[in-house]
Structure formats: structure tokens, C-alpha cells
Amino acid sequence: MNKKNLSIFISVLITSIFFTIVFYWGYSNLKLNYESFRQSSFSDAYIEGIYTKKDIDKLKNIDNIESIGGESIEIDSAKINNNTLVLNYQDESINKMKGKSNLLEGNFPTKDDEIVLSEYVMDENGLKIGDKVNLNIGKRTIDNKSIDPLSTFTNKEEFVTDYKKTYKIVGIYDNVYNKFRKINYALSYPSKDSKYIIHVRFNSFKDAYNNKENIEKSISKNLNKNVKLKFSKSAIVYYGVEQSNIQRIIGKSVTILSAIGLIILFVFFVKNIFMVWAIRKIREISIYKSIGSTDFQIYKLLLKDAISLSIIPIVIGHFIGFWVLSFLYQKVQGIGGAKYITKLEFSPVFSLIIVLISVFIVMLSIMSPARKISKINIIDGIRGNFNFYNSKKRKSNDLWKELTLNNLASIKSQRYISSIGIIIVSVFIILISSSKYYRDYNYFDNGYNIEVEYNTKNRDIPKVLEEIQEEVPNDKSYIFATEYFDLENNLEFSDEFVKSNVDKQLEDTLNTYNEDNLSARIIALRDNDLENIDQLSNVKKKINNN
């Protein structure tokens, strides 16, 4: 490489590295954000009711439905050695909707003799993908009464085996249940006679949301009965379909303005380097002008040479930028204590877009030098005797006007620099403000405009709240009651409670505050347990009434 072109090489290399890091960082964050959203809401909507496999097949050709699948309503209890399992079932379309989800290794089952087990169960039993495992499938009982498969494990329960089945392990799932509950996730493929909840993923969520009635009519017609389509609340927030046009425009305009601002910044940075490079070619360019070359032909000549000089540093800078970001990406996750490190995925299409943006910057950067050089007199250009600026001093009776005339170029440059600085600061302010607004909006908005909290020693709900609920026009409202209570510290703790040393922590806490009683708030209890607490019997009636 010619040493005279080293400055261009370095400038374009830095530009390419920077753009690769910035754009890939934004791309990976958007991708992770989407994957995180899909983990909590893998479908866009579900159809109310219970259906069969034949019903699902009838709905596959409806317009705007990308994929439709079923999740079995049946959840079985199973046992492998000392591990209690919650056995779930889902079909191929749900597998596709969930993607990798919490799947750590392998793939989802596609046959009813295949299974995915949680990482904890695999480690406890020394299993690996490809092994065959024999499961006892049945029900969990306490005092000869069946309990829900999702109930927390207790030492009082027994497992009754209905039948045994051999499965081939095809995947490892994350430990999605709290380990202290002593139950473990397992997933298999549903049988032919299974009953399903139907989940739907649309080609365009916005179009589907705006045409809900038409889609419901199409589904009802195919199933020959009236149905209700329930959209995912997470999807409604993610796609912003209930936001105003201004909110949607602001969200998109911030991204667009940021990209444009970066391009303008680097054009301003690189064009001065290309100006010096173009001046060295002035004699060659003047000869072309002398034989009748147009200004556009001069621009094409400079552009061709500039791109040929820039393409190598652009490509090298792109791969360096990707490697740097990939390295930092994994290091930051390691520092943050992430259990499973997510690698930065290379996208050929997106990389091509970044390279083309870098080439576009070169095209814009060469315009200013080409325009100025085209104005140079041919003879002066061949001799090398030229000056872009008028060095002749101008006089004026007004001192400030004279200074302005003689320093106009410097003033313009300062204005450009100040303007760019203001734009960059403004973009950052808009970005920070918008991100904070949407973070607060998505976190705090629960669909209600007003919340009223009323504390009283009486157990009656104030009538004024019921009057407000009835008289004030509203889309939705509800009233609920909670009660705080104290219990003497004479409770029998579970084995898990003692093994985790929570009992000692509790005693230390009580000693610190010189208290003998436990303060708590009941969130939910079984009916039998709630009836045994006399203090809360009236509260229960009040909750049921509301």
C-alpha cells in the first residue's frame, strides 16, 4: 500500500469498525429483546375453548395466520427414581413458535416416545441425550386424594403409578421451576386423542389485531361454532398496537435519526482526508478536464479510485469490529454472572448492509472534494498553483463586518462543528428520554388510570368505592380486599424450611426487632386452610363477594 494513502486506510478502517460495532450491537439487542419477549409470550393469541387435532388442521389456511398449533390441556405427574416430574405435551407448531426457548441442548420431541428433561434431572440421574429412560406415570396423592401435578412437593404425599412408559431423551430444558418446590419440568409429544388449547402466530400482528372480528368469523366458520380470539397482552405492548401514531412515529424516528446522524458525522470526519488525497491527483484531473471531461465524469473517476482504496479497509474493519464486539459481548455476560453465554450471531445479509453503508459514506465524502476541484482553472491545476480560499483581505468601516468577511470560512466551519455537536447531543437526549418513557410506560401501565388504596381496621369495604365503581363511566374496574394478621411463633416448619436455614434467619430477625409474633399477608390459600384461620373467615367471604 502507498504510504500516501495510509491516512485514508486508517480513517476508513475506523469508520468501518465503529459502524460494525454500533449496528451489530443494536441488531443483537433487538434480536435478544424479541427472543425474550417470545419466551414469555410464544404465541400472538389463543382461541378460547378446548379443541382436537382435526380442529387445528381446519384453521391452517386462514389468511394472515403464519402458524397455528396446540398445547395439550393434559399435564401428567411422573416419577424417575426420586425425582417428581410435571409432564407437558405440545405439537410441532408450538415447537416452532417457541424456537429454542429454554431448551439448552438438543431439540423438542416430534414423537410420543421422545422426551425433554430438565437439566437438574439429567444431572441427578447421570443421563445424556440419546439415553432411554423408563418413567412411572400416575398421580400424586395426599390422604388418598389426588393433588395437582404442579403442587409443591411435600413429604406427606405418595405417588401412585398408573402405567410405565419408555422414552428416548432428545433434549435438555432449563430448570424452569423453583428447585425448592422439588418438581421438575418434562416435555413430550401429545397423543392422537389429546385435547388442545389452540395458539396462533400471525404474519402481521397489527393487521390481525385491527381485523379481530373478521378473523374470528373465519375461525368460527371453519369450526362451525362461535369462538373468541384472545390476544397476548405482552404482544400488544411489544408491537405497540394500542399506542398513538405519535408514539409509534417517535419510536421509529429515534432509530432513523440516530443512523442518519452517525452517517453525517463520519462523512464530516472522512471528507477532509479525501480532500487531501484528491488534491494530490489535481494534475491528473486537470489533464482530463483539458480534453473535455465533465464534472460528473471527474466525480466518477475520483469515486472509482476512492472505493478501490476503501474496500479493503472497510472489509477488514468490519471483521475486526465484529470480533471486538463478540469478545466484549461474552465478557460482559461473564461479568454479569450469566449462566449460559449467548454468542453474537453473524448475519451475512446484515454484514452486507453495514459494508454498503460504509461504501455510501465514501460516496458522500468524495462529493465535496470533487465539487471544489472541478472549479479549479485547468492551467492552475496543471501548474499546481491554486488556492481554495480567497486570501485577499476585504475592508469595511464596520470592524465586525470586516472580521466576518475575512474569516467567513472559519466561521462556517465552526458553525458546522457546533451544529453537528448540537445534533449529536440532541439525539442522545431524545434516545435517553424515549427509552426511559417506554420503559416506564411498559412497566407501570397495567391498563388502569386510577388506583385507590384504603387502609382501615374495619373489615367492611367503604360504600363510596362501590358508588364510584358504579357511577363513574369506565372500561374495567375491580375491588379486592386483603388483610394483615399476626401469628404466634409456634409454627411447625417444613424440612425444606429447616434445611435452607430460613428458621434461623427468622429467629434472628425476630430477636432484632424484639418481636414474638410473625407478620405476614395472605396471598392465596387452599379453602380448607383458609377456613382453619378464624380471624380471616369474614375476609374470605368479602373476597368471594367481590
Coordinates of C-alpha atoms in Angstrom, one line a residue:
M1 CA 0.0 0.0 0.0
N2 CA 1.2 3.5 -0.9
K3 CA 2.2 5.3 2.3
K4 CA 0.5 8.4 1.0
N5 CA -2.8 6.6 1.3
L6 CA -2.2 5.4 4.9
S7 CA -4.4 8.2 6.3
I8 CA -7.3 7.1 4.1
F9 CA -6.8 3.5 5.1
I10 CA -6.8 4.3 8.8
S11 CA -9.8 6.7 8.6
V12 CA -12.0 4.2 6.6
L13 CA -10.9 1.4 8.9
I14 CA -12.0 3.3 12.0
T15 CA -15.3 4.1 10.3
S16 CA -15.9 0.5 9.4
I17 CA -15.0 -0.8 12.9
F18 CA -17.3 1.8 14.5
F19 CA -20.3 1.2 12.3
T20 CA -19.9 -2.6 12.7
I21 CA -19.9 -2.3 16.5
V22 CA -22.8 0.2 16.7
F23 CA -25.1 -1.5 14.1
Y24 CA -24.4 -5.1 15.3
W25 CA -24.9 -4.1 18.9
G26 CA -28.3 -2.6 18.0
Y27 CA -29.2 -5.6 15.9
S28 CA -28.2 -8.1 18.6
N29 CA -30.2 -6.2 21.3
L30 CA -33.3 -6.1 19.1
K31 CA -32.9 -9.8 18.4
L32 CA -32.4 -10.7 22.1
N33 CA -35.3 -8.4 23.1
Y34 CA -37.6 -10.3 20.6
E35 CA -36.4 -13.7 21.9
S36 CA -37.0 -12.6 25.5
F37 CA -40.5 -11.4 24.5
R38 CA -41.2 -14.7 22.8
Q39 CA -40.1 -16.7 25.8
S40 CA -42.8 -15.1 27.9
S41 CA -45.4 -15.0 25.0
F42 CA -44.6 -17.5 22.3
S43 CA -47.9 -17.0 20.5
D44 CA -49.8 -13.9 19.4
A45 CA -53.2 -15.2 20.6
Y46 CA -55.1 -18.2 21.6
I47 CA -58.6 -19.4 20.9
E48 CA -60.9 -19.9 23.9
G49 CA -62.1 -23.4 24.4
I50 CA -60.8 -27.0 24.0
Y51 CA -60.1 -28.5 20.6
T52 CA -58.8 -31.5 18.8
K53 CA -56.1 -32.1 16.2
K54 CA -58.7 -32.1 13.4
D55 CA -59.8 -28.6 14.5
I56 CA -56.3 -27.3 14.3
D57 CA -55.9 -28.7 10.7
K58 CA -59.1 -26.9 9.7
L59 CA -57.6 -23.4 10.5
K60 CA -54.2 -23.6 8.8
N61 CA -55.3 -21.9 5.6
I62 CA -56.9 -18.8 7.1
D63 CA -55.3 -15.5 5.9
N64 CA -52.6 -13.9 8.0
I65 CA -52.0 -17.0 10.1
E66 CA -48.3 -17.8 10.0
S67 CA -48.5 -20.9 12.2
I68 CA -51.1 -22.5 14.4
G69 CA -50.6 -25.3 16.9
G70 CA -51.8 -27.0 20.1
E71 CA -50.7 -27.3 23.6
S72 CA -52.3 -30.2 25.4
I73 CA -54.5 -29.4 28.4
E74 CA -53.4 -32.6 30.0
I75 CA -50.5 -32.4 32.5
D76 CA -49.3 -35.7 34.0
S77 CA -47.4 -36.5 37.1
A78 CA -44.4 -38.8 36.6
K79 CA -41.6 -40.2 38.6
I80 CA -38.0 -41.1 37.8
N81 CA -36.1 -42.5 40.7
N82 CA -36.5 -39.8 43.5
N83 CA -37.4 -37.0 41.1
T84 CA -41.0 -35.9 40.6
L85 CA -41.9 -34.7 37.1
V86 CA -44.6 -32.5 35.6
L87 CA -45.1 -34.0 32.1
N88 CA -46.3 -31.4 29.5
Y89 CA -47.2 -32.0 25.8
Q90 CA -47.0 -29.8 22.7
D91 CA -47.1 -30.4 18.9
E92 CA -44.7 -29.4 16.1
S93 CA -46.2 -25.9 15.5
I94 CA -45.8 -25.0 19.2
N95 CA -42.2 -26.3 19.0
K96 CA -41.6 -23.9 16.0
M97 CA -43.2 -21.0 17.8
K98 CA -41.1 -21.4 20.9
G99 CA -37.9 -21.8 18.9
K100 CA -35.1 -22.7 21.3
S101 CA -36.9 -21.0 24.2
N102 CA -35.4 -22.5 27.4
L103 CA -34.0 -25.5 25.5
L104 CA -30.4 -25.8 26.5
E105 CA -29.4 -28.6 24.2
G106 CA -31.0 -30.9 21.6
N107 CA -34.5 -30.4 20.2
F108 CA -38.2 -30.7 21.0
P109 CA -40.0 -34.1 20.8
T110 CA -41.6 -34.9 17.5
K111 CA -42.9 -38.4 18.5
D112 CA -44.8 -39.6 21.6
D113 CA -41.9 -41.8 22.7
E114 CA -39.5 -38.8 22.9
I115 CA -39.0 -36.6 25.9
V116 CA -37.1 -33.5 27.1
L117 CA -36.0 -33.4 30.7
S118 CA -34.8 -30.6 32.9
E119 CA -31.1 -30.1 33.5
Y120 CA -31.4 -30.9 37.2
V121 CA -33.0 -34.3 36.5
M122 CA -30.4 -35.1 33.8
D123 CA -27.5 -34.3 36.3
E124 CA -29.1 -36.1 39.2
N125 CA -29.6 -39.4 37.3
G126 CA -26.4 -39.2 35.2
L127 CA -28.4 -39.1 31.9
K128 CA -27.5 -37.7 28.5
I129 CA -29.2 -37.0 25.2
G130 CA -29.9 -40.3 23.3
D131 CA -30.4 -42.3 26.5
K132 CA -33.7 -44.2 27.1
V133 CA -35.5 -43.7 30.4
N134 CA -38.3 -45.6 32.0
L135 CA -40.9 -43.3 33.6
N136 CA -43.6 -44.2 36.1
I137 CA -46.7 -42.1 35.1
G138 CA -49.6 -41.7 37.5
K139 CA -50.8 -39.3 40.2
R140 CA -49.6 -37.7 43.4
T141 CA -51.9 -38.2 46.4
I142 CA -52.2 -36.9 50.0
D143 CA -54.6 -38.9 52.2
N144 CA -55.7 -40.9 49.1
K145 CA -56.7 -37.6 47.4
S146 CA -55.1 -36.6 44.1
I147 CA -53.2 -33.3 44.0
D148 CA -52.4 -31.0 41.1
P149 CA -49.2 -32.1 39.2
L150 CA -47.9 -28.5 39.8
S151 CA -48.3 -28.6 43.5
T152 CA -45.1 -28.2 45.7
F153 CA -43.7 -31.5 46.7
T154 CA -44.2 -32.5 50.4
N155 CA -43.1 -35.4 52.5
K156 CA -46.7 -36.3 53.2
E157 CA -47.6 -37.2 49.6
E158 CA -47.4 -40.6 47.9
F159 CA -47.1 -41.4 44.2
V160 CA -49.5 -43.9 42.6
T161 CA -48.3 -45.4 39.4
D162 CA -50.9 -46.0 36.7
Y163 CA -48.5 -47.2 34.0
K164 CA -44.9 -47.2 32.8
K165 CA -43.5 -45.9 29.5
T166 CA -40.1 -45.8 28.0
Y167 CA -38.9 -42.5 26.4
K168 CA -35.9 -41.5 24.4
I169 CA -34.2 -38.3 25.7
V170 CA -33.9 -35.8 22.8
G171 CA -33.3 -32.5 24.7
I172 CA -32.3 -30.8 27.9
Y173 CA -34.5 -28.0 29.3
D174 CA -33.7 -25.3 31.8
N175 CA -34.8 -25.7 35.4
V176 CA -37.9 -23.5 34.9
Y177 CA -39.5 -24.4 38.3
N178 CA -38.1 -23.3 41.6
K179 CA -35.8 -26.1 42.9
F180 CA -37.3 -25.8 46.4
R181 CA -40.7 -27.0 45.0
K182 CA -39.0 -30.3 44.3
I183 CA -40.8 -30.8 40.9
N184 CA -39.2 -30.8 37.5
Y185 CA -40.2 -29.9 34.0
A186 CA -40.6 -32.6 31.3
L187 CA -42.0 -32.3 27.8
S188 CA -43.2 -34.9 25.3
Y189 CA -45.4 -35.1 22.2
P190 CA -49.2 -35.4 22.5
S191 CA -51.1 -38.5 21.7
K192 CA -53.7 -38.6 18.8
D193 CA -56.6 -38.2 21.2
S194 CA -55.3 -35.2 23.1
K195 CA -57.3 -32.1 23.8
Y196 CA -55.7 -28.8 23.0
I197 CA -55.6 -25.1 23.6
I198 CA -55.0 -23.6 20.2
H199 CA -52.3 -21.0 19.9
V200 CA -51.8 -18.7 16.8
R201 CA -48.9 -16.7 15.4
F202 CA -49.8 -14.1 12.8
N203 CA -47.9 -12.8 9.7
S204 CA -48.7 -9.3 10.9
F205 CA -49.8 -8.8 14.5
K206 CA -51.0 -5.3 13.8
D207 CA -53.3 -6.4 10.9
A208 CA -54.7 -9.3 12.9
Y209 CA -55.4 -7.0 15.9
N210 CA -57.2 -4.5 13.7
N211 CA -59.2 -7.2 12.0
K212 CA -60.0 -9.3 15.0
E213 CA -63.7 -9.6 14.1
N214 CA -63.1 -10.9 10.6
I215 CA -60.5 -13.4 11.8
E216 CA -63.0 -14.6 14.5
K217 CA -65.6 -15.1 11.8
S218 CA -63.3 -17.1 9.6
I219 CA -62.3 -19.3 12.5
S220 CA -65.9 -19.7 13.6
K221 CA -66.9 -20.6 10.0
N222 CA -64.2 -23.3 9.8
L223 CA -65.0 -24.8 13.2
N224 CA -68.8 -24.4 12.7
K225 CA -69.2 -22.7 16.1
N226 CA -68.7 -19.2 17.6
V227 CA -65.2 -18.6 19.1
K228 CA -63.4 -15.9 20.9
L229 CA -59.8 -14.9 20.0
K230 CA -57.7 -13.7 22.9
F231 CA -54.6 -11.6 22.1
S232 CA -51.5 -11.8 24.2
K233 CA -51.1 -8.8 26.4
S234 CA -47.3 -9.0 26.1
A235 CA -47.6 -8.9 22.3
I236 CA -50.0 -5.9 22.4
V237 CA -47.3 -4.0 24.4
Y238 CA -44.4 -5.2 22.3
Y239 CA -45.9 -4.3 19.0
G240 CA -47.4 -1.1 20.4
V241 CA -50.8 -1.5 18.6
E242 CA -52.6 0.5 21.3
Q243 CA -50.1 3.3 21.1
S244 CA -51.0 6.6 19.4
N245 CA -49.5 7.4 16.0
I246 CA -47.2 10.0 17.6
Q247 CA -45.8 7.4 20.0
R248 CA -45.1 5.0 17.1
I249 CA -43.5 7.7 15.0
I250 CA -41.2 8.8 17.8
G251 CA -40.1 5.3 18.5
K252 CA -39.1 4.8 14.8
S253 CA -37.8 8.3 14.2
V254 CA -35.3 8.0 17.0
T255 CA -33.7 5.0 15.3
I256 CA -33.7 6.6 11.9
L257 CA -32.3 9.9 13.2
S258 CA -29.5 8.1 15.1
A259 CA -28.4 6.2 11.9
I260 CA -28.5 9.4 9.8
G261 CA -26.6 11.3 12.5
L262 CA -23.9 8.7 12.6
I263 CA -23.5 8.8 8.8
I264 CA -23.3 12.6 8.7
L265 CA -20.7 12.6 11.5
F266 CA -18.4 10.2 9.7
V267 CA -18.9 11.9 6.3
F268 CA -17.7 15.1 8.0
F269 CA -14.8 13.1 9.5
V270 CA -13.7 11.4 6.3
K271 CA -14.2 14.0 3.7
N272 CA -11.2 16.1 4.8
I273 CA -9.0 13.1 4.4
F274 CA -10.3 12.6 0.9
M275 CA -9.8 16.3 0.1
V276 CA -6.0 15.9 0.8
W277 CA -6.0 12.8 -1.4
A278 CA -7.9 14.5 -4.2
I279 CA -5.5 17.5 -4.2
R280 CA -2.6 15.1 -4.9
K281 CA -4.4 14.0 -8.0
I282 CA -5.1 17.5 -9.2
R283 CA -2.7 17.5 -12.2
E284 CA -4.2 14.2 -13.5
I285 CA -7.7 15.6 -13.1
S286 CA -6.8 18.9 -14.9
I287 CA -5.4 16.9 -17.9
Y288 CA -8.8 15.1 -18.1
K289 CA -10.6 18.4 -17.9
S290 CA -8.4 19.8 -20.7
I291 CA -9.7 17.1 -23.1
G292 CA -13.3 17.8 -22.3
S293 CA -14.2 15.7 -19.3
T294 CA -17.4 16.8 -17.5
D295 CA -17.6 17.5 -13.7
F296 CA -19.7 14.3 -13.3
Q297 CA -17.0 12.3 -15.1
I298 CA -14.4 13.8 -12.8
Y299 CA -16.6 12.7 -9.8
K300 CA -16.9 9.2 -11.2
L301 CA -13.2 9.0 -11.7
L302 CA -12.5 10.1 -8.1
L303 CA -15.2 7.8 -6.8
K304 CA -13.9 4.8 -8.5
D305 CA -10.4 5.3 -7.1
A306 CA -11.7 6.2 -3.7
I307 CA -13.8 3.0 -3.5
S308 CA -10.9 0.8 -4.7
L309 CA -8.8 2.3 -2.0
S310 CA -11.5 1.9 0.7
I311 CA -12.9 -1.5 0.0
I312 CA -10.1 -3.4 1.8
P313 CA -10.1 -1.3 5.0
I314 CA -13.9 -1.5 5.0
V315 CA -13.9 -5.3 4.9
I316 CA -11.0 -5.6 7.3
G317 CA -12.6 -3.1 9.7
H318 CA -15.9 -4.9 9.5
F319 CA -14.4 -8.2 10.7
I320 CA -12.3 -6.5 13.4
G321 CA -15.4 -4.7 14.7
F322 CA -17.4 -7.9 14.8
W323 CA -14.7 -9.8 16.6
V324 CA -14.3 -6.9 19.2
L325 CA -18.0 -6.7 19.8
S326 CA -18.3 -10.5 20.0
F327 CA -15.4 -10.6 22.6
L328 CA -16.9 -7.8 24.7
Y329 CA -20.4 -9.4 24.4
Q330 CA -19.3 -12.6 26.0
K331 CA -17.1 -10.9 28.6
V332 CA -19.9 -8.6 29.8
Q333 CA -22.2 -11.6 30.2
G334 CA -19.5 -13.4 32.2
I335 CA -19.1 -10.4 34.4
G336 CA -22.8 -10.2 34.9
G337 CA -22.9 -13.8 36.0
A338 CA -24.9 -15.2 33.1
K339 CA -25.2 -19.0 33.4
Y340 CA -25.4 -19.6 29.7
I341 CA -23.3 -17.3 27.4
T342 CA -25.1 -16.1 24.3
K343 CA -22.8 -15.7 21.3
L344 CA -23.1 -12.9 18.9
E345 CA -24.6 -14.4 15.7
F346 CA -23.0 -13.4 12.4
S347 CA -25.6 -12.4 9.7
P348 CA -24.2 -12.3 6.1
V349 CA -27.1 -10.1 5.0
F350 CA -26.7 -7.6 7.8
S351 CA -23.0 -7.5 7.3
L352 CA -23.5 -6.7 3.7
I353 CA -25.8 -3.9 4.7
I354 CA -23.1 -2.4 7.0
V355 CA -20.4 -2.7 4.3
L356 CA -22.7 -0.9 1.8
I357 CA -23.4 1.9 4.4
S358 CA -19.6 2.3 4.7
V359 CA -19.3 2.5 0.9
F360 CA -22.1 5.0 0.9
I361 CA -20.2 7.2 3.4
V362 CA -17.2 7.1 1.0
M363 CA -19.5 8.2 -1.9
L364 CA -20.8 11.1 0.1
S365 CA -17.4 12.1 1.4
I366 CA -15.9 12.4 -2.1
M367 CA -18.7 14.8 -3.3
S368 CA -17.3 17.9 -1.6
P369 CA -13.6 17.4 -2.9
A370 CA -14.9 16.6 -6.4
R371 CA -17.0 19.8 -6.5
K372 CA -14.2 22.0 -5.3
I373 CA -11.6 20.5 -7.6
S374 CA -13.9 20.9 -10.6
K375 CA -13.9 24.7 -10.1
I376 CA -10.1 25.0 -10.4
N377 CA -8.8 26.5 -13.6
I378 CA -7.1 23.9 -15.9
I379 CA -3.8 25.8 -16.2
D380 CA -3.6 26.4 -12.4
G381 CA -4.4 22.8 -11.8
I382 CA -1.6 21.6 -14.1
R383 CA 0.8 24.0 -12.6
G384 CA -0.3 23.2 -9.0
N385 CA -0.8 26.9 -8.4
F386 CA -4.3 27.2 -6.8
N387 CA -6.0 28.1 -3.6
F388 CA -9.4 27.1 -2.5
Y389 CA -9.9 30.2 -0.4
N390 CA -9.8 33.8 -1.4
S391 CA -6.8 35.2 0.6
K392 CA -7.5 38.8 -0.5
K393 CA -8.4 40.9 2.6
R394 CA -11.6 42.9 2.5
K395 CA -12.0 46.3 4.2
S396 CA -15.1 47.8 5.8
N397 CA -15.8 50.7 8.0
D398 CA -17.6 48.3 10.4
L399 CA -14.9 46.3 12.2
W400 CA -17.2 43.3 13.0
K401 CA -18.3 43.2 9.4
E402 CA -14.7 43.2 8.2
L403 CA -13.8 40.4 10.6
T404 CA -16.8 38.5 9.3
L405 CA -15.8 38.9 5.6
N406 CA -12.2 37.9 6.2
N407 CA -12.9 34.9 8.4
L408 CA -16.1 33.7 6.8
A409 CA -14.6 30.2 6.1
S410 CA -13.5 29.7 9.6
I411 CA -16.9 30.9 10.9
K412 CA -18.7 28.4 8.6
S413 CA -16.5 25.6 9.8
Q414 CA -17.2 26.5 13.4
R415 CA -20.9 26.6 12.7
Y416 CA -20.8 23.2 11.1
I417 CA -18.9 21.7 14.0
S418 CA -21.3 23.4 16.5
S419 CA -24.4 22.2 14.6
I420 CA -23.1 18.6 14.4
G421 CA -22.3 18.7 18.2
I422 CA -25.8 20.0 18.9
I423 CA -27.4 17.3 16.7
I424 CA -25.4 14.6 18.5
V425 CA -26.3 15.8 21.9
S426 CA -30.0 16.2 20.9
V427 CA -30.1 12.7 19.5
F428 CA -28.6 11.3 22.8
I429 CA -31.2 13.3 24.8
I430 CA -34.0 12.0 22.6
L431 CA -32.7 8.4 22.9
I432 CA -32.4 8.5 26.7
S433 CA -35.8 10.3 27.1
S434 CA -37.6 7.9 24.8
S435 CA -36.1 4.8 26.3
K436 CA -37.0 6.0 29.8
Y437 CA -40.5 6.8 28.7
Y438 CA -41.1 3.5 27.1
R439 CA -39.5 1.6 30.0
D440 CA -41.8 3.3 32.5
Y441 CA -44.8 3.0 30.1
N442 CA -44.3 -0.7 29.6
Y443 CA -43.5 -1.4 33.3
F444 CA -46.1 0.7 35.1
D445 CA -49.0 0.7 32.7
N446 CA -51.4 -2.1 33.8
G447 CA -54.5 -0.8 32.0
Y448 CA -55.9 1.3 34.8
N449 CA -55.9 5.1 35.2
I450 CA -56.5 5.3 38.9
E451 CA -55.7 3.1 41.9
V452 CA -57.2 3.8 45.3
E453 CA -55.7 2.2 48.4
Y454 CA -57.8 2.3 51.6
N455 CA -56.5 1.2 55.0
T456 CA -58.9 0.6 57.8
K457 CA -59.3 -1.5 61.0
N458 CA -62.8 -2.5 59.9
R459 CA -63.4 -5.4 57.6
D460 CA -66.1 -3.6 55.6
I461 CA -65.3 -2.2 52.2
P462 CA -66.3 1.6 52.1
K463 CA -69.5 2.1 50.2
V464 CA -68.0 5.1 48.4
L465 CA -65.7 2.8 46.5
E466 CA -68.7 0.8 45.2
E467 CA -70.5 4.0 44.3
I468 CA -67.5 5.3 42.4
Q469 CA -67.3 2.0 40.5
E470 CA -71.0 2.1 39.6
E471 CA -71.4 5.8 38.8
V472 CA -68.1 6.7 37.0
P473 CA -68.0 5.5 33.4
N474 CA -65.2 3.0 33.0
D475 CA -64.0 0.2 30.7
K476 CA -63.0 -2.0 33.6
S477 CA -62.6 -1.8 37.4
Y478 CA -62.5 -4.2 40.4
I479 CA -62.4 -4.1 44.2
F480 CA -60.5 -6.6 46.3
A481 CA -59.7 -7.0 50.0
T482 CA -56.5 -8.1 51.8
E483 CA -56.0 -8.4 55.5
Y484 CA -52.8 -8.3 57.6
F485 CA -52.6 -10.6 60.6
D486 CA -50.2 -11.8 63.3
L487 CA -49.5 -15.4 64.3
E488 CA -47.6 -16.6 67.3
N489 CA -44.2 -18.0 66.5
N490 CA -45.2 -21.6 67.3
L491 CA -45.4 -23.0 63.8
E492 CA -44.0 -26.3 62.6
F493 CA -41.5 -25.6 59.8
S494 CA -41.1 -28.0 56.8
D495 CA -38.0 -30.0 56.3
E496 CA -37.1 -27.7 53.3
F497 CA -37.5 -24.6 55.5
V498 CA -35.1 -26.0 58.1
K499 CA -32.6 -27.4 55.6
S500 CA -32.4 -23.9 54.0
N501 CA -31.6 -22.3 57.4
V502 CA -34.6 -20.0 57.0
D503 CA -35.8 -20.8 60.5
K504 CA -32.5 -19.4 62.0
Q505 CA -32.8 -16.3 59.8
L506 CA -36.4 -15.9 61.0
E507 CA -35.3 -16.2 64.7
D508 CA -32.5 -13.7 64.2
T509 CA -35.0 -11.2 62.6
L510 CA -37.5 -11.6 65.5
N511 CA -34.7 -11.1 68.0
T512 CA -33.5 -7.9 66.2
Y513 CA -37.0 -6.3 66.4
N514 CA -37.8 -7.8 69.8
E515 CA -41.0 -9.4 68.4
D516 CA -42.7 -12.7 69.3
N517 CA -45.2 -12.7 66.5
L518 CA -44.9 -13.2 62.8
S519 CA -46.4 -10.6 60.5
A520 CA -47.5 -11.6 57.0
R521 CA -50.0 -11.1 54.3
I522 CA -52.0 -14.0 52.8
I523 CA -51.8 -14.0 49.0
A524 CA -53.6 -17.4 48.5
L525 CA -54.5 -20.4 50.5
R526 CA -56.4 -23.7 49.9
D527 CA -60.1 -23.4 51.0
N528 CA -59.5 -25.8 53.9
D529 CA -56.5 -23.9 55.2
L530 CA -58.4 -20.6 55.0
E531 CA -61.3 -22.0 56.9
N532 CA -59.0 -23.0 59.8
I533 CA -58.0 -19.4 60.4
D534 CA -60.9 -18.0 62.2
Q535 CA -59.6 -14.5 62.0
L536 CA -59.9 -14.5 58.3
S537 CA -63.2 -16.2 57.7
N538 CA -65.0 -12.9 57.2
V539 CA -62.3 -11.6 54.9
K540 CA -62.7 -14.7 52.7
K541 CA -66.5 -14.1 52.3
K542 CA -65.7 -10.5 51.4
I543 CA -63.2 -11.5 48.8
N544 CA -65.6 -14.1 47.3
N545 CA -68.3 -11.4 47.1
N546 CA -66.0 -9.1 45.1

